XYZ file of C-alpha atoms in Angstrom:
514
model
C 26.117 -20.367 25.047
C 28.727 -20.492 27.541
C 32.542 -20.718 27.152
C 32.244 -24.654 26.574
C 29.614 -24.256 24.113
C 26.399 -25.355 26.309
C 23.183 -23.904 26.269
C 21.951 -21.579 29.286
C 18.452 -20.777 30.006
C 17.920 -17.315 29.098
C 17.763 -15.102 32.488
C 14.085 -13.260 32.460
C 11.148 -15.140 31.377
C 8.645 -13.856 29.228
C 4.773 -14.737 28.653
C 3.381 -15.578 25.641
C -0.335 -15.549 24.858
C -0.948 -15.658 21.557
C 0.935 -16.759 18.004
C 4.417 -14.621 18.159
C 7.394 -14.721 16.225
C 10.262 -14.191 18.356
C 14.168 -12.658 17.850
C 16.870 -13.941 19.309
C 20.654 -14.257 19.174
C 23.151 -15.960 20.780
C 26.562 -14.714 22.619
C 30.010 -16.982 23.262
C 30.986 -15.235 27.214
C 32.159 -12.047 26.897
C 31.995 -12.043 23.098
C 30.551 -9.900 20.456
C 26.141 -10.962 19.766
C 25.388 -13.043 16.683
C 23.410 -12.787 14.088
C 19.880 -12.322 14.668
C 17.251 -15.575 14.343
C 13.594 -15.985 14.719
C 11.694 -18.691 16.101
C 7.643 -18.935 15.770
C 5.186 -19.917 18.346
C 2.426 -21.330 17.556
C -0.126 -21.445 20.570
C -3.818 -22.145 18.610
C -4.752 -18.380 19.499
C -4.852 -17.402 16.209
C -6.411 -18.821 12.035
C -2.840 -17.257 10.932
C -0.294 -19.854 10.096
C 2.845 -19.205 11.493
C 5.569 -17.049 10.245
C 8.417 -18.796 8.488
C 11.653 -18.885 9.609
C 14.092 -16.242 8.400
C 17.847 -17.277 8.036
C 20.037 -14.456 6.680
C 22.951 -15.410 4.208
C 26.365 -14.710 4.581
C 27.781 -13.623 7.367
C 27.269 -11.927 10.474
C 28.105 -8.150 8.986
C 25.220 -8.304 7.606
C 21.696 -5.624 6.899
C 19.748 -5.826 9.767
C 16.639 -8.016 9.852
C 13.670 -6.163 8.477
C 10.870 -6.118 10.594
C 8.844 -8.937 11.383
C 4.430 -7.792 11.951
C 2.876 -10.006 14.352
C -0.598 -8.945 13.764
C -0.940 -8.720 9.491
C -4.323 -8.981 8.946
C -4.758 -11.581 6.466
C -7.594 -10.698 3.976
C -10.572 -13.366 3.443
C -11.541 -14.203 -0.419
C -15.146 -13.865 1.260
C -14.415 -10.262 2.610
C -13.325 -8.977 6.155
C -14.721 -6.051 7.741
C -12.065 -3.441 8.903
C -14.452 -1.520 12.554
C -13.671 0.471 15.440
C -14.092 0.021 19.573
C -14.404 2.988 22.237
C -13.609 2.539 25.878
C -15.782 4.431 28.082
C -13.206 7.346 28.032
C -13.519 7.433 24.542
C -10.172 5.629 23.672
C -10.288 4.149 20.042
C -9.219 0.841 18.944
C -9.263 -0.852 15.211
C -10.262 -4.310 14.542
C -10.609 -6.766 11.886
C -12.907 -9.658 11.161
C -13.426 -11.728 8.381
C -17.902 -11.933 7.129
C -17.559 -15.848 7.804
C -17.055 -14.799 11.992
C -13.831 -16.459 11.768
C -10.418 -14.343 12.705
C -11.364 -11.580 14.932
C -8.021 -9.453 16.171
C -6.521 -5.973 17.246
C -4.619 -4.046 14.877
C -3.853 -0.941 16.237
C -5.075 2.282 18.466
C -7.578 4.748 16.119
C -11.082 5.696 15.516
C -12.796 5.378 11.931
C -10.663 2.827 9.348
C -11.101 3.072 5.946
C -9.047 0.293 3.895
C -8.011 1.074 -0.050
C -9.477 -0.972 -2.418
C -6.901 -3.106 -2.965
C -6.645 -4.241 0.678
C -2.665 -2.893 0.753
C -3.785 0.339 3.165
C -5.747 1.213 6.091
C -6.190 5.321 7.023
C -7.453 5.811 10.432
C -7.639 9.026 12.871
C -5.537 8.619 15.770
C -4.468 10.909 19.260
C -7.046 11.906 21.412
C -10.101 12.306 19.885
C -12.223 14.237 20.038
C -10.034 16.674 21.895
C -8.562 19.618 19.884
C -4.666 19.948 18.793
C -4.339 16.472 19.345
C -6.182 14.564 16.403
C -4.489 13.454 13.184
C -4.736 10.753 9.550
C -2.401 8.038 9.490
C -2.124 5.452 7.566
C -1.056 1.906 7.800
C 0.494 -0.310 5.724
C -1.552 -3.850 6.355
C 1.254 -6.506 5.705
C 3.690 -4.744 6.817
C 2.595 -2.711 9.985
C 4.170 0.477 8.815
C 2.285 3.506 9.957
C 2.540 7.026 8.708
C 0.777 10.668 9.919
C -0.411 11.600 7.034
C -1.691 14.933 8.128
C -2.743 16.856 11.541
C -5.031 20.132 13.096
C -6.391 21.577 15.529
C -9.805 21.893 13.737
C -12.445 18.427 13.518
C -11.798 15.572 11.245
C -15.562 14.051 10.454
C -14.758 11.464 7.282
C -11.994 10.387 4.784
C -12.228 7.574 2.208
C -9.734 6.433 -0.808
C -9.879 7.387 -4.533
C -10.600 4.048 -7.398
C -7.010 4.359 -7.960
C -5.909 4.084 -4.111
C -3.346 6.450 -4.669
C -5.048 9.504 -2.340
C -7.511 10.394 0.345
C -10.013 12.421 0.812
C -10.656 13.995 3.838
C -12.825 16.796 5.569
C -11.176 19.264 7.876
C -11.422 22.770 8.641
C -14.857 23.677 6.800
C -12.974 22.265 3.398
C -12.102 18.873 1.757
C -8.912 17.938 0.985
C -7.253 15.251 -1.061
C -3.582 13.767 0.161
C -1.392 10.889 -1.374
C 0.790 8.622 0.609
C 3.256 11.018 1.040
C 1.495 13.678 1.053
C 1.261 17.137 1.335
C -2.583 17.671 1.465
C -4.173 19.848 -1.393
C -7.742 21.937 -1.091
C -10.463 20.868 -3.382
C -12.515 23.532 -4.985
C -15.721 23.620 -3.276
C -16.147 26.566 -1.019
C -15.931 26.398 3.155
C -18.999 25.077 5.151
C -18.444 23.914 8.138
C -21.346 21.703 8.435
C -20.233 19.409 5.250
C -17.981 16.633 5.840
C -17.674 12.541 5.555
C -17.071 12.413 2.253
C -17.157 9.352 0.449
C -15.821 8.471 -3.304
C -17.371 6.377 -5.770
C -15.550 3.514 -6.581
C -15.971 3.817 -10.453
C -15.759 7.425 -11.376
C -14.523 9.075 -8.347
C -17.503 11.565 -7.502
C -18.128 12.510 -4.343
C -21.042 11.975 -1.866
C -21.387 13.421 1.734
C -23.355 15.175 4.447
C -24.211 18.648 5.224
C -26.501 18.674 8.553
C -27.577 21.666 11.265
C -27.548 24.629 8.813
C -30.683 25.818 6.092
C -28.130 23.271 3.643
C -29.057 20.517 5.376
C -28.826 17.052 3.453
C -27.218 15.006 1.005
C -24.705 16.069 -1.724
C -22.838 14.752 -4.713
C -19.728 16.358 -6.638
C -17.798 15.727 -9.559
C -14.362 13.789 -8.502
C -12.688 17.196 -9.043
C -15.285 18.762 -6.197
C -15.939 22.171 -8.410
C -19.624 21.972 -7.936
C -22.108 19.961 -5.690
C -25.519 18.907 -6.047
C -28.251 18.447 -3.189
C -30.446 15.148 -3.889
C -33.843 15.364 -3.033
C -34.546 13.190 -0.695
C -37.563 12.431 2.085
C -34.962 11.040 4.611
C -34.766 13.341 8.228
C -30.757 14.695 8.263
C -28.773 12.038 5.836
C -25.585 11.305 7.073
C -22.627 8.754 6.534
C -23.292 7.861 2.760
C -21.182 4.692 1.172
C -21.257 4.479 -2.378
C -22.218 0.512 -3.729
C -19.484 -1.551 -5.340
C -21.200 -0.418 -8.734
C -21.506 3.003 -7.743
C -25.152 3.237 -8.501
C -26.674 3.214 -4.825
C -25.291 5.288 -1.953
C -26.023 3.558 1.672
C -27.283 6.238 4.457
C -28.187 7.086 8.322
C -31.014 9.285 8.870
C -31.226 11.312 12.214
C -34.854 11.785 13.254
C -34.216 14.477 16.086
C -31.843 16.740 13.452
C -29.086 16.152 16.097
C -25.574 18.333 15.453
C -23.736 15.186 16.922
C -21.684 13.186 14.263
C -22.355 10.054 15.545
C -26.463 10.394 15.920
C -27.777 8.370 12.947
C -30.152 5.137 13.474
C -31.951 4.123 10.707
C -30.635 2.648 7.683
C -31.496 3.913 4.034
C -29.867 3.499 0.216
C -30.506 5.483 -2.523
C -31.001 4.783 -5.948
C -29.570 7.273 -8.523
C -31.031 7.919 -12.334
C -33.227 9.629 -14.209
C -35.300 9.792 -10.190
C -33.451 9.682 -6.959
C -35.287 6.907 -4.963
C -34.708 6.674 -1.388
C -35.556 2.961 0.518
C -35.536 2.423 4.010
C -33.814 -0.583 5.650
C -34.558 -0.213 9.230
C -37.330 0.373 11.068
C -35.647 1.324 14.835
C -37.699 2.805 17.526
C -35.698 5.732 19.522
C -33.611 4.632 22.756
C -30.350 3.415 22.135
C -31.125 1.111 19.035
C -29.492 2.529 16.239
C -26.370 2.959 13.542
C -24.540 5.877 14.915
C -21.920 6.154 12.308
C -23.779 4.716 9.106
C -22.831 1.341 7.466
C -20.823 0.030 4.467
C -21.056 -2.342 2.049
C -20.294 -6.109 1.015
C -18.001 -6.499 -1.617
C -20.593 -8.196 -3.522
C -23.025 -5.206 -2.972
C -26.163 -7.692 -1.448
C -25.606 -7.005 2.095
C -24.680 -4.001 4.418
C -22.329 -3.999 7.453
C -23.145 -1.601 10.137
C -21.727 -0.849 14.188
C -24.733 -0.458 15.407
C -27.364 -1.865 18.489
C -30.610 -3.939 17.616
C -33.126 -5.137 20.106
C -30.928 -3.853 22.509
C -27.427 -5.719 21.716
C -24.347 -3.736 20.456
C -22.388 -5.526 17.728
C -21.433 -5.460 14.200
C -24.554 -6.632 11.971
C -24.916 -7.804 8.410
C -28.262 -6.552 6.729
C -28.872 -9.232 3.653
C -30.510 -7.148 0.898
C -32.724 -8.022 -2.075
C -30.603 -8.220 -5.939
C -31.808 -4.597 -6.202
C -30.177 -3.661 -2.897
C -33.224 -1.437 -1.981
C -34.855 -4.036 0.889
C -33.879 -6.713 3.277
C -33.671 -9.545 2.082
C -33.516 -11.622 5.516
C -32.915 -10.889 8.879
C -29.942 -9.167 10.565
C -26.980 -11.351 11.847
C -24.562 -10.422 14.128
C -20.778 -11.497 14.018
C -18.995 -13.195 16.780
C -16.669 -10.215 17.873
C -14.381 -10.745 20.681
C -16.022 -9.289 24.052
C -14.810 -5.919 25.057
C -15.578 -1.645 24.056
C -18.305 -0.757 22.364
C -18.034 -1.410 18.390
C -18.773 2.407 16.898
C -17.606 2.074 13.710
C -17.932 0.124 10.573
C -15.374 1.359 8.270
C -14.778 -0.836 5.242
C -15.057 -4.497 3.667
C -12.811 -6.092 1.718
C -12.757 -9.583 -0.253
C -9.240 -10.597 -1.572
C -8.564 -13.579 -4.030
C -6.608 -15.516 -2.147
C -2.828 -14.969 -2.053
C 0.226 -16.715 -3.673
C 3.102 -17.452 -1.575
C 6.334 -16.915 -2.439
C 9.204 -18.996 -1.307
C 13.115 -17.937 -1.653
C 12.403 -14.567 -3.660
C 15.790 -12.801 -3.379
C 17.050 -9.369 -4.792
C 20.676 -9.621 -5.061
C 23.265 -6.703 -6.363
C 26.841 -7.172 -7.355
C 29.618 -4.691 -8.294
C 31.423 -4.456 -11.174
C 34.010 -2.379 -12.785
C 32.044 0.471 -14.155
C 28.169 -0.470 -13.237
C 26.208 -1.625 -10.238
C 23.662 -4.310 -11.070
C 20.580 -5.225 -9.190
C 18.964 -8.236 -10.192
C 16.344 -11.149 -9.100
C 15.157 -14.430 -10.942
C 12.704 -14.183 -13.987
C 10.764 -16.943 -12.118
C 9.509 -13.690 -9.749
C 6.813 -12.100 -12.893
C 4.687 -9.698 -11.671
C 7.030 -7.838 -9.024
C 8.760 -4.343 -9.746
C 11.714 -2.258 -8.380
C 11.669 0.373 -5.525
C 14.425 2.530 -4.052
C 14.655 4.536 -1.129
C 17.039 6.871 0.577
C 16.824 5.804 3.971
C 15.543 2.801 5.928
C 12.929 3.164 7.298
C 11.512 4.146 4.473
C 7.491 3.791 5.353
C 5.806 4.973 1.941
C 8.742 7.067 0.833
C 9.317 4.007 -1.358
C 10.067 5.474 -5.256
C 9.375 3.312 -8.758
C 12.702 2.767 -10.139
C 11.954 3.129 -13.969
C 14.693 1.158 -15.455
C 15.688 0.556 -17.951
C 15.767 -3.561 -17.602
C 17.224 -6.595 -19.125
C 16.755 -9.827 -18.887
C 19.996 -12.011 -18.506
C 20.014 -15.454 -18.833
C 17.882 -16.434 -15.678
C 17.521 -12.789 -14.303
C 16.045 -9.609 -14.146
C 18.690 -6.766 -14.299
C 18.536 -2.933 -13.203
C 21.881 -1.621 -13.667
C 23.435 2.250 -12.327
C 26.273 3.466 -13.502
C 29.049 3.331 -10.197
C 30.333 7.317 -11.172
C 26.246 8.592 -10.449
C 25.900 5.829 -7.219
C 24.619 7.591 -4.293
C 26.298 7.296 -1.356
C 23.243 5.141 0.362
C 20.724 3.303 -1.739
C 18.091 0.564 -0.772
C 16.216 -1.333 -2.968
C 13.048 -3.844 -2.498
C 10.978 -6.044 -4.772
C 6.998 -4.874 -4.834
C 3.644 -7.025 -6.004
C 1.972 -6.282 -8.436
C 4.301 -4.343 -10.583
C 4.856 -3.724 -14.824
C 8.519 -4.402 -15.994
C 9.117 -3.455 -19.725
C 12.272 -4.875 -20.838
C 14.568 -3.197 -23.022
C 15.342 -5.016 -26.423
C 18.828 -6.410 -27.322
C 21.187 -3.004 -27.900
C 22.199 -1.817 -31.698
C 25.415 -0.923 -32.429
C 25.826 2.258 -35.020
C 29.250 2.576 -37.186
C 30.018 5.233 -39.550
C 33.496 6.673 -41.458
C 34.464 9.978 -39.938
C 37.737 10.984 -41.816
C 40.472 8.832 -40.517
C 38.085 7.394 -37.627
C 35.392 5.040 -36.933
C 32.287 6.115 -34.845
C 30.873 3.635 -32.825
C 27.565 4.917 -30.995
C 24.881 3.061 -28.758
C 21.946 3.931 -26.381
C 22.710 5.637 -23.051
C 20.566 2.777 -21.460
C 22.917 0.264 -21.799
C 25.091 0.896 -19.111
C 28.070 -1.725 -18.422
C 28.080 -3.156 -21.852
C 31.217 -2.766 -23.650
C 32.817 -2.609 -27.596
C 35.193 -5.652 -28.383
C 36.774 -6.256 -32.024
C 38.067 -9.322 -34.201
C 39.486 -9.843 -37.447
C 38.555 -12.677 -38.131
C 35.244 -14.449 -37.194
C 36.007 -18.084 -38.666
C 36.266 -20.463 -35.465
C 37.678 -20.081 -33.137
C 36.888 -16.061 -32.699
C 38.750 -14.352 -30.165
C 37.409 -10.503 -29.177
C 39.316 -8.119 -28.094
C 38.168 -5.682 -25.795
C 37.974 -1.762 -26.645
C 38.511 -0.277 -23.228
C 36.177 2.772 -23.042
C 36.218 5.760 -22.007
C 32.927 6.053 -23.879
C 31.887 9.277 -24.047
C 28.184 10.545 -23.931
C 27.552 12.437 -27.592
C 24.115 13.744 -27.741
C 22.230 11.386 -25.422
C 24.300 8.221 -26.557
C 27.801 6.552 -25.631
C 30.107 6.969 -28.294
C 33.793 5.210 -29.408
C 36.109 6.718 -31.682
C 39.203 4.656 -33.453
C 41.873 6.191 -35.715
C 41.901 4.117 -38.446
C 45.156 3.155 -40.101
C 45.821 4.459 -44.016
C 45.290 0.816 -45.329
C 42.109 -0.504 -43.278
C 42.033 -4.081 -43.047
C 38.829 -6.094 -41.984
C 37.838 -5.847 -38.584
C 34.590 -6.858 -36.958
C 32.840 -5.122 -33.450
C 30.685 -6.093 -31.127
C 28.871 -4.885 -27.682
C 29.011 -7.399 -25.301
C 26.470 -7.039 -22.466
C 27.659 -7.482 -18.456
């Protein structure tokens, strides 16, 4: 606005082409900028609806904004496939489309996504690949955008995939598997080097291991325990198995064979999945003739387990396919079908699918804090089940994000954390995360007992920013007094000492909570 208060047009144009939501601020002539908005565009380039509009509270000395991600992937109920592109240089890009063909769109750059379980992660390789020094594991936060590098070498990455619990990865590098949480650092599992194993993949149920060893007298298929201190080669009639993906009931293992024994990675073409038990079985999916039909990197499964999703070329035509299977999962059950992806790079690289129920909006959720004299006091509405504390040191804080344990009350309407002001760091954030486990602490007991000439008052450490008040009389009306502390800490709980006079009259004490 100018000095008069009209609106200008702003000075550079800008082009939108797809669904964006847009910052912006305004600035009297001359005068300080405001406090940031956001206004959404909605063009009909995209099934996402539109991002509401954020207003901040209070005035214009406020937290900055957090960030807004223009391109969440929004998980289908139905499942969405997580695949990678490669440019004719070999540049990697990671898409996402949902089974039903609907909501194809860019994430980011990488090669090879794997999503957690849970649909909250995606792990990718990123930088260069396959050149040397330059290749590394990230991870990305999916509604949020945050990305991490989780770990980097100079040495080939082949395979990574996440444990039931989706708190870790593990990932082949450097002849050795290794197993990494979200912040990391990496840690060697037990089985010895070979630098022909690698692409591990982790049963869903019981965390066991399954993955490839190809071009050495080893050659085939293995299985470990989830601690990796021993492996197992299957038996199995299948030329070079490669790429295995364990079933959603962690019974049948989905494979690539390699008829010409090939030491390239991405060299499989025919489909396979084996059957564990008292006899491995191994049934082919795919008949392809040689020539470019094939499924270079392997396939994955549907989250119902009847169909598989592979990158792959049939009759010619590269694409991302869906093979139906029989109830058993050991045969087709149909013919393939390819989904509508958005023209462009070759699709390489099916990496995961994952159904979702579908997701509960919340509207207003705040996390509020509030000084007072002895206790800082984070709290949010008890309308909000189902969410749990964080803290971090710095912003931004990526997956450095902590569980703050408690303890908790609940306070009329309200959740409470509460940290005593003496042990307050001197920079603290705190956010609200879904799904999370709050146990409340119970109502607090006050202790009282005769110590010569005094009484000893004594309570739990946990209830910080409660304090002792006394009466002598409790017929109505009562009026407490307050017993200004300090309380001292005596063996793990706050304690209050008060001379008693020689003659003690009747007197009655109370905690009263913040």
């Amino acid at each position: 606005t100018g000095a008069a208060d009209t609106w200008r047009t702003y000075a550079t144009p800008f082009t939108l082409t797809n669904d964006a939501t847009i910052q912006y601020y305004g600035r009297v002539s001359n005068g300080p900028k405001q406090r940031i908005q956001y206004a959404s565009y909605t063009l009909g380039h995209s099934t996402l609806p539109p991002v509401a509009p954020v207003t901040l509270p209070g005035n214009v000395n406020t937290n900055p904004p957090p960030p807004v991600n223009t391109n969440v992937v929004t998980i289908s109920a139905n499942g969405t496939v997580f695949y990678g592109r490669r440019s004719a240089n070999g540049t990697g890009t990671l898409w996402a489309i949902n089974l039903d063909g609907n909501g194809d769109r860019f994430i980011t750059p990488g090669v090879r996504p794997r999503v957690s379980h849970n649909g909250q992660f995606m792990s990718f390789f990123r930088e260069n690949d396959p050149a040397t020094n330059q290749f590394s594991l990230w991870v990305r936060e999916l509604p949020t955008g945050l990305e991490a590098r989780l770990h980097t070498s100079s040495t080939r990455y082949v395979g990574h995939d996440w444990s039931p619990d989706d708190t870790s990865i593990v990932f082949d590098n450097n002849c050795l598997f290794w197993r990494i949480g979200l912040t990391g650092p990496a840690t060697q599992l037990p089985l010895p080097s070979d630098c022909q194993q690698g692409a591990p993949s982790v049963n869903p149920l019981d965390g066991q291991l399954a993955f490839q060893v190809f071009n050495s007298l080893n050659l085939g298929l293995y299985i470990a325990p989830s601690n990796a201190t021993s492996k197992l080669k299957l038996k199995l009639s299948v030329p070079s198995p490669r790429w295995p993906a364990w079933s959603p009931d962690g019974q049948l293992i989905a494979i690539a064979d390699d008829p010409n024994l090939s030491t390239a990675i991405n060299a499989g073409r025919n489909l396979w999945v084996v059957s564990l038990g008292a006899q491995t079985n191994a049934h082919q999916i795919t008949a392809l003739a040689s020539g470019t039909d094939g499924f270079r990197n392997g396939a994955v499964w549907t989250p119902t387990g009847d169909a598989l999703v592979g990158a792959g070329t049939i009759f010619g035509t590269n694409g991302l396919w869906v093979l139906p299977l029989t109830p058993d999962g050991t045969d087709c059950d149909g013919p393939p079908l390819r989904l509508p992806t958005s023209p462009g790079d070759t699709i390489d690289f099916a990496g995961s699918v994952v159904g979702m129920s579908p997701t509960v909006t919340y509207t207003n959720l705040g996390l509020f804090i509030r000084l007072e004299a002895d206790v800082l006091v984070v709290y949010w509405s008890t309308n909000y089940e189902g969410f749990a504390l964080q803290s971090a040191a710095n912003l931004p804080a990526a997956f450095s994000w902590t569980p703050v344990n408690g303890p908790y009350f609940r306070n009329g309407p309200y959740f409470e954390y509460r940290e005593p002001r003496a042990a307050l760091q001197s920079r603290k954030f705190f956010r609200l995360k879904s799904p999370g486990v709050l146990i409340l602490t119970p109502d607090p007991r006050l202790s009282m007992r005769i110590d010569s000439n005094q009484a000893v008052f004594n309570w739990p450490m946990n209830y910080v920013g409660y304090a002792l008040e006394s009466t002598t009389n409790l017929a109505p009306p009562v009026f407490w007094t307050p017993l200004p502390g300090a309380y001292q800490n005596t063996n793990g709980a706050f304690e209050f000492r008060k001379i008693l006079p020689g003659e003690k009259p009747a007197e009655f004490f109370r905690l009263r909570g913040p």
